[in-house]
Coordinates of C-alpha atoms in Angstrom, one line a residue:
M6 CA 15.0 12.6 0.2
N7 CA 18.9 14.9 0.2
F8 CA 21.4 14.5 3.2
T9 CA 20.5 17.6 5.2
D10 CA 17.1 14.7 5.5
I11 CA 18.8 11.8 6.0
I12 CA 20.7 13.1 9.5
K13 CA 17.5 13.7 11.5
I14 CA 16.6 10.3 10.7
N15 CA 17.0 8.2 13.9
I16 CA 17.1 4.8 13.6
L17 CA 16.7 1.7 15.7
I18 CA 18.2 -1.4 15.8
V19 CA 16.6 -4.8 16.7
E20 CA 19.1 -7.4 16.6
D21 CA 19.6 -9.7 18.8
E22 CA 23.4 -10.7 16.7
L23 CA 25.6 -8.3 18.5
L24 CA 27.9 -8.8 15.5
I25 CA 25.2 -8.4 12.0
A26 CA 23.8 -5.2 14.7
K27 CA 27.0 -3.5 14.4
N28 CA 27.6 -4.4 11.2
L29 CA 24.0 -3.0 10.1
S30 CA 24.7 0.2 12.3
Q31 CA 28.2 0.5 10.7
K32 CA 26.6 0.9 7.1
L33 CA 23.7 3.2 8.3
E34 CA 26.1 5.6 9.9
K35 CA 27.9 5.5 6.8
L36 CA 24.4 6.7 5.1
G37 CA 24.3 9.1 7.0
Y38 CA 21.9 7.7 9.2
R39 CA 21.6 8.5 13.2
I40 CA 21.2 5.6 15.4
A41 CA 18.6 5.5 18.6
G42 CA 20.2 2.3 19.4
I43 CA 20.9 -1.8 19.6
V44 CA 18.3 -4.0 21.5
S45 CA 17.6 -7.9 21.7
S46 CA 15.0 -8.3 22.5
G47 CA 10.6 -6.6 21.7
A48 CA 10.2 -5.8 25.3
D49 CA 13.3 -4.0 24.7
A50 CA 12.6 -2.6 21.6
I51 CA 8.5 -1.5 22.8
Q52 CA 10.2 0.3 25.5
R53 CA 13.1 1.7 23.6
S54 CA 10.4 2.9 20.8
E55 CA 8.2 4.7 23.9
E56 CA 11.5 6.4 25.2
Q57 CA 12.9 7.4 22.0
K58 CA 10.0 7.3 19.2
P59 CA 12.9 7.0 16.6
D60 CA 11.8 7.9 13.1
L61 CA 12.2 4.4 12.0
I62 CA 13.3 0.8 13.5
L63 CA 14.8 -1.9 11.4
M64 CA 13.2 -5.5 12.8
D65 CA 14.6 -8.9 13.5
I66 CA 12.1 -11.5 12.9
V67 CA 14.5 -13.9 15.0
I68 CA 14.8 -12.0 18.6
K69 CA 15.2 -13.5 22.0
G70 CA 12.5 -13.1 24.4
E71 CA 8.9 -14.0 24.5
I72 CA 8.0 -12.9 22.0
D73 CA 9.3 -12.7 18.2
G74 CA 9.7 -9.7 15.7
I75 CA 6.4 -9.5 14.2
E76 CA 4.6 -9.6 17.3
T77 CA 6.3 -6.9 18.9
A78 CA 6.0 -5.0 15.4
A79 CA 1.6 -5.7 15.8
I80 CA 2.8 -4.1 19.3
I81 CA 4.5 -1.1 18.5
N82 CA 1.9 -1.0 15.8
Q83 CA -1.0 -0.3 18.0
R84 CA 0.9 1.7 20.7
F85 CA 2.8 3.9 18.0
D86 CA 3.0 5.4 14.3
I87 CA 6.8 4.1 13.4
P88 CA 7.1 2.6 10.1
I89 CA 8.9 -0.6 9.9
I90 CA 11.0 -2.5 8.4
Y91 CA 12.0 -6.5 8.6
T92 CA 15.0 -8.2 8.5
T93 CA 15.7 -12.1 8.7
A94 CA 18.1 -14.7 6.9
Y95 CA 15.3 -16.3 5.1
A96 CA 11.8 -15.3 3.7
D97 CA 9.1 -18.6 3.5
D98 CA 5.6 -17.6 2.4
E99 CA 4.2 -18.1 6.1
T100 CA 6.8 -15.8 7.7
L101 CA 6.1 -12.9 4.8
Q102 CA 2.4 -13.5 4.9
R103 CA 2.1 -13.0 8.8
A104 CA 4.6 -9.6 8.1
E105 CA 1.8 -8.5 5.8
K106 CA -0.5 -8.3 9.2
T107 CA 1.3 -6.2 11.1
G108 CA 1.6 -2.6 8.4
S109 CA 5.1 -3.1 8.1
Y110 CA 7.3 -0.7 5.8
G111 CA 9.9 -2.9 4.1
Y112 CA 11.4 -5.9 4.1
L113 CA 15.2 -6.8 3.6
L114 CA 17.3 -10.0 3.3
K115 CA 20.1 -10.7 5.5
P116 CA 23.2 -10.1 4.7
F117 CA 22.0 -6.2 4.2
K118 CA 23.4 -4.5 0.8
E119 CA 24.3 -1.1 1.3
R120 CA 22.6 0.1 -1.8
E121 CA 19.1 -1.7 -0.5
L122 CA 19.0 -1.4 2.7
H123 CA 19.4 2.8 1.6
A124 CA 16.5 2.0 -0.6
T125 CA 13.9 0.4 1.2
I126 CA 14.9 3.2 4.4
K127 CA 13.7 5.6 1.5
I128 CA 11.2 4.1 0.6
A129 CA 9.6 3.3 3.9
L130 CA 9.7 6.5 5.3
S131 CA 8.2 8.1 1.8
K132 CA 5.2 5.5 2.7
H133 CA 4.8 6.5 6.0
Q134 CA 4.6 9.5 4.5
E135 CA 2.1 9.2 2.3
A136 CA -0.1 7.1 4.5
L137 CA -0.1 10.7 6.8
R138 CA -1.3 12.8 4.7
M139 CA -3.9 10.2 3.3
K140 CA -5.0 9.9 6.5
N141 CA -5.4 14.0 7.2
I142 CA -6.8 14.0 4.1
I143 CA -9.8 10.4 5.1
A144 CA -10.0 12.9 8.5
L145 CA -11.3 16.4 6.6
A146 CA -13.0 14.1 4.8
A147 CA -15.1 12.5 7.5
A148 CA -15.0 16.3 9.4
K149 CA -18.9 16.5 9.4
S150 CA -20.2 12.9 9.9
E151 CA -20.9 12.0 13.3
N152 CA -18.9 8.7 12.4
R153 CA -16.1 10.4 11.9
S154 CA -13.6 9.1 14.4
R155 CA -15.0 5.2 13.2
F156 CA -14.5 5.6 9.0
I157 CA -11.1 7.3 9.4
S158 CA -9.9 3.9 11.6
M159 CA -10.9 1.9 8.5
A160 CA -11.2 3.4 5.8
Y161 CA -7.5 3.9 7.2
H162 CA -6.7 0.7 7.8
D163 CA -7.9 -1.0 4.6
L164 CA -6.9 1.5 2.6
N165 CA -3.5 1.3 4.3
T166 CA -3.1 -3.0 4.6
P167 CA -3.4 -3.3 0.9
L168 CA -0.4 -0.8 0.4
T169 CA 2.0 -2.6 2.9
T170 CA 1.3 -5.9 0.5
I171 CA 2.0 -4.4 -2.2
Q172 CA 5.3 -3.0 -1.4
L173 CA 6.3 -6.0 0.3
S174 CA 5.2 -8.4 -2.2
A175 CA 6.8 -5.7 -4.9
E176 CA 10.1 -5.7 -3.0
M177 CA 10.0 -9.8 -2.9
L178 CA 9.8 -10.3 -6.6
E179 CA 13.7 -8.3 -6.3
Y180 CA 14.7 -11.1 -4.2
S181 CA 13.5 -14.0 -5.3
D182 CA 12.0 -15.7 -8.7
A183 CA 10.5 -18.3 -7.4
G184 CA 8.4 -16.6 -4.9
T185 CA 7.0 -14.4 -8.3
K186 CA 4.3 -15.7 -9.1
K187 CA 2.6 -15.5 -5.8
S188 CA 3.8 -12.5 -5.4
V189 CA 2.4 -11.2 -8.5
T190 CA -1.1 -12.9 -6.7
R191 CA -0.7 -11.0 -3.5
I192 CA 0.0 -7.3 -5.3
K193 CA -3.1 -8.2 -7.5
K194 CA -5.2 -9.1 -4.5
A195 CA -3.8 -5.9 -2.6
V196 CA -5.4 -3.4 -5.4
S197 CA -8.4 -5.1 -6.0
N198 CA -9.8 -5.0 -2.1
M199 CA -8.0 -1.5 -2.8
S200 CA -10.4 -0.5 -5.5
E201 CA -13.4 -2.1 -4.0
L202 CA -12.9 -0.5 -0.9
L203 CA -12.4 3.3 -3.1
D204 CA -15.6 2.4 -5.3
D205 CA -17.5 1.6 -2.0
I206 CA -17.0 4.6 -0.4
L207 CA -17.0 6.6 -3.3
M208 CA -20.6 5.0 -4.1
L209 CA -22.1 5.6 -0.8
S210 CA -20.8 9.5 -1.1
K211 CA -23.2 9.4 -4.3
A212 CA -25.8 7.8 -1.9
E213 CA -26.2 10.3 0.9
S214 CA -25.6 13.6 -1.5
G215 CA -28.5 12.5 -3.8
K216 CA -26.0 11.6 -6.7
L217 CA -26.3 8.1 -7.5
C218 CA -29.1 8.1 -9.8
L219 CA -31.3 4.6 -11.9
N220 CA -29.6 4.8 -15.2
L221 CA -32.3 1.6 -16.6
S222 CA -31.6 -0.4 -19.7
Q223 CA -33.4 -4.1 -20.4
L224 CA -31.5 -6.7 -18.7
N225 CA -31.8 -10.7 -19.3
V226 CA -31.9 -10.7 -15.5
T227 CA -31.2 -14.4 -15.9
D228 CA -27.5 -14.2 -17.9
V229 CA -26.9 -11.2 -15.0
C230 CA -26.8 -13.5 -12.1
T231 CA -25.0 -16.6 -14.3
S232 CA -22.4 -14.2 -15.4
I233 CA -21.7 -12.8 -11.4
L234 CA -21.8 -16.6 -10.6
E235 CA -19.2 -17.0 -12.9
E236 CA -17.3 -14.0 -12.2
L237 CA -17.3 -15.0 -8.0
Q238 CA -15.4 -18.7 -8.8
P239 CA -12.5 -17.4 -7.9
I240 CA -13.0 -16.5 -3.9
V241 CA -15.4 -20.5 -4.1
T242 CA -13.9 -23.1 -1.8
E243 CA -14.0 -26.6 -2.6
K244 CA -16.4 -27.1 0.7
H245 CA -18.6 -24.1 -0.9
L246 CA -21.9 -25.6 -3.1
V247 CA -23.0 -22.8 -5.3
T248 CA -26.1 -22.9 -7.1
F249 CA -28.5 -20.8 -9.3
V250 CA -32.2 -21.1 -9.3
A251 CA -34.3 -19.7 -12.0
Q252 CA -38.0 -20.3 -10.4
T253 CA -39.1 -18.6 -14.2
E254 CA -38.3 -18.2 -17.7
P255 CA -35.3 -15.8 -18.7
L256 CA -36.8 -12.0 -18.3
H257 CA -35.7 -9.3 -19.7
V258 CA -36.5 -6.0 -17.4
N259 CA -35.5 -2.9 -16.8
L260 CA -33.6 -2.1 -14.4
D261 CA -30.0 -0.4 -13.8
A262 CA -27.5 -3.2 -14.7
K263 CA -24.5 -1.3 -13.0
L264 CA -26.1 -0.8 -9.7
L265 CA -27.8 -4.4 -9.9
H266 CA -24.4 -6.1 -10.6
H267 CA -23.2 -4.9 -7.3
L268 CA -26.3 -5.6 -5.6
L269 CA -25.6 -9.4 -6.0
T270 CA -22.2 -9.3 -6.8
N271 CA -22.4 -7.7 -2.8
L272 CA -24.6 -10.2 -1.6
L273 CA -23.7 -13.4 -2.7
S274 CA -19.7 -12.5 -2.2
N275 CA -21.0 -12.3 1.6
A276 CA -22.4 -15.4 1.1
I277 CA -19.2 -16.9 0.3
K278 CA -16.8 -15.4 2.8
Y279 CA -19.2 -15.4 5.8
S280 CA -19.8 -19.7 5.9
P281 CA -15.8 -20.5 6.1
Q282 CA -16.5 -24.1 6.7
G283 CA -18.2 -23.5 4.0
G284 CA -22.1 -25.1 2.8
N285 CA -24.6 -24.6 0.7
I286 CA -24.8 -21.2 -1.5
S287 CA -28.1 -20.3 -3.4
L288 CA -29.1 -17.5 -5.7
E289 CA -32.9 -17.8 -6.4
L290 CA -34.5 -16.5 -8.7
S291 CA -38.4 -16.0 -8.8
C292 CA -41.4 -13.6 -10.3
K293 CA -44.0 -12.4 -8.1
N294 CA -47.1 -9.6 -8.8
Q295 CA -45.0 -7.7 -11.1
K296 CA -42.0 -8.0 -8.7
I297 CA -38.7 -10.1 -9.7
I298 CA -37.2 -11.7 -6.6
F299 CA -33.8 -12.5 -5.2
C300 CA -33.3 -14.9 -3.1
V301 CA -29.2 -15.5 -1.8
R302 CA -28.6 -18.6 1.1
D303 CA -26.3 -19.8 2.7
E304 CA -25.1 -22.1 5.6
G305 CA -22.4 -19.8 7.0
I306 CA -22.2 -17.9 10.5
G307 CA -25.5 -16.0 10.6
M308 CA -26.7 -13.2 13.2
T309 CA -28.0 -12.2 15.9
A310 CA -31.3 -10.4 16.1
E311 CA -29.5 -7.6 18.1
Y312 CA -27.9 -7.0 14.5
E313 CA -30.5 -7.7 12.3
A314 CA -31.9 -4.3 13.8
K315 CA -28.5 -2.1 12.6
L316 CA -28.4 -4.3 9.9
F317 CA -27.9 -1.8 7.4
Q318 CA -26.8 0.8 9.2
Q319 CA -22.5 2.3 7.9
F320 CA -19.4 0.7 9.6
E321 CA -22.2 -2.0 11.6
R322 CA -20.6 -5.4 11.6
G323 CA -21.5 -8.5 12.9
A324 CA -20.0 -9.4 16.6
N325 CA -19.5 -13.0 15.2
V326 CA -17.4 -11.5 12.7
G327 CA -14.4 -12.4 14.2
K328 CA -11.5 -11.6 11.7
I329 CA -13.0 -12.3 8.9
K330 CA -12.2 -8.9 6.8
G331 CA -15.2 -6.1 5.9
S332 CA -15.7 -2.6 5.5
G333 CA -18.9 -2.2 7.1
L334 CA -20.2 -0.4 4.0
G335 CA -21.2 -2.8 1.9
L336 CA -24.7 -3.7 2.7
C337 CA -25.7 -0.1 3.5
I338 CA -25.2 0.9 -0.2
V339 CA -27.1 -2.5 -0.9
K340 CA -30.4 -0.4 0.7
H341 CA -29.5 2.7 -0.6
I342 CA -30.5 1.1 -4.1
V343 CA -32.8 -1.3 -3.1
D344 CA -34.4 2.1 -2.1
L345 CA -33.4 4.0 -5.4
H346 CA -35.2 1.2 -7.5
G347 CA -37.8 1.3 -5.2
G348 CA -37.9 -2.0 -4.3
T349 CA -37.5 -4.2 -0.8
I350 CA -34.9 -6.0 1.1
S351 CA -35.3 -8.7 4.4
V352 CA -33.5 -11.1 6.5
E353 CA -33.7 -14.2 8.1
S354 CA -30.8 -15.9 9.9
A355 CA -29.9 -17.9 13.0
I356 CA -26.6 -17.7 14.3
G357 CA -24.4 -20.8 13.7
K358 CA -27.5 -21.7 10.4
G359 CA -27.3 -19.2 7.9
T360 CA -28.6 -16.4 6.6
T361 CA -31.2 -15.3 4.0
F362 CA -31.7 -12.1 1.8
I363 CA -34.8 -11.0 -0.3
V364 CA -34.8 -8.5 -2.7
A365 CA -38.1 -7.6 -4.3
L366 CA -37.9 -5.0 -6.6
P367 CA -40.6 -3.9 -9.3
F368 CA -40.5 -3.8 -13.5
L369 CA -39.9 -0.5 -13.9
S370 CA -40.2 0.7 -16.8
H371 CA -37.6 3.5 -18.8

């Protein structure tokens, strides 16, 4: 970004301490930015955003009025596409977590240093442009889909949220050694979430285009189940009791290792995720009529009969999931994997009592 680019940037300052606001305004003008205004409350910030459409907002977290800076940012984020950088005199863990959820583009600690102020603004504007570019790419990719608008909204949100977490946490590493471990953990989790979503989108695309093929190999299915349960330990809480029951001797059958891993990981992680109050979660392995049967049970929130009817459709999620995150792609992919193996999948569920998925895959030969 060169000097002529900066000249065009209008910044709205939301700060209820007038001396701090004036000092910040002077620093910004010295750097070549234009000030769209200074306001001290959330209500005024929302109104000014609507009237002037600034290029960027510097939002103090603690401001006057009925809503604080984070709540104000959430409203602005819903109504207008304006990047927001938070400013605050302190950076506790709870505040950072709230800030992450609103899609902020940065985080500045007071007192402001010109170099950090300038760098954070440039990063925020660059990230906003990248987000717009990503949104356009997703829109083009989904142009022929009947679910175009839902795909754009969900994929954009689910990709952008981890990016925000990555940026905020990375910036926190610069400010505090004490928060390094937690920030690194957030970065790793955000990268993992984004990677999983991209993998789901790619796999679904292959399945729908007929390019998802079986790569059969002889597997010890008992070992596969044990390994997957070990991998999922980091998301198992103290409230969960996860068990594995094999009603057969160690069994070697021909299946697609990668697809089986995806199938079981999805069902088991869902069982954990949709059991927020904890409870028993089990994976049962058995054989019957030349078929290997996987049974995943939980005691979670369950689902309605209406949702069961459209369970394996893209983007469908139960009405009772609340704030539990999900893309609505996982079970659609699971169904593709089961069909590809020539198997069947069924579900039994009741609201508040849990869900059981039963997958039966036939013994296959090379």
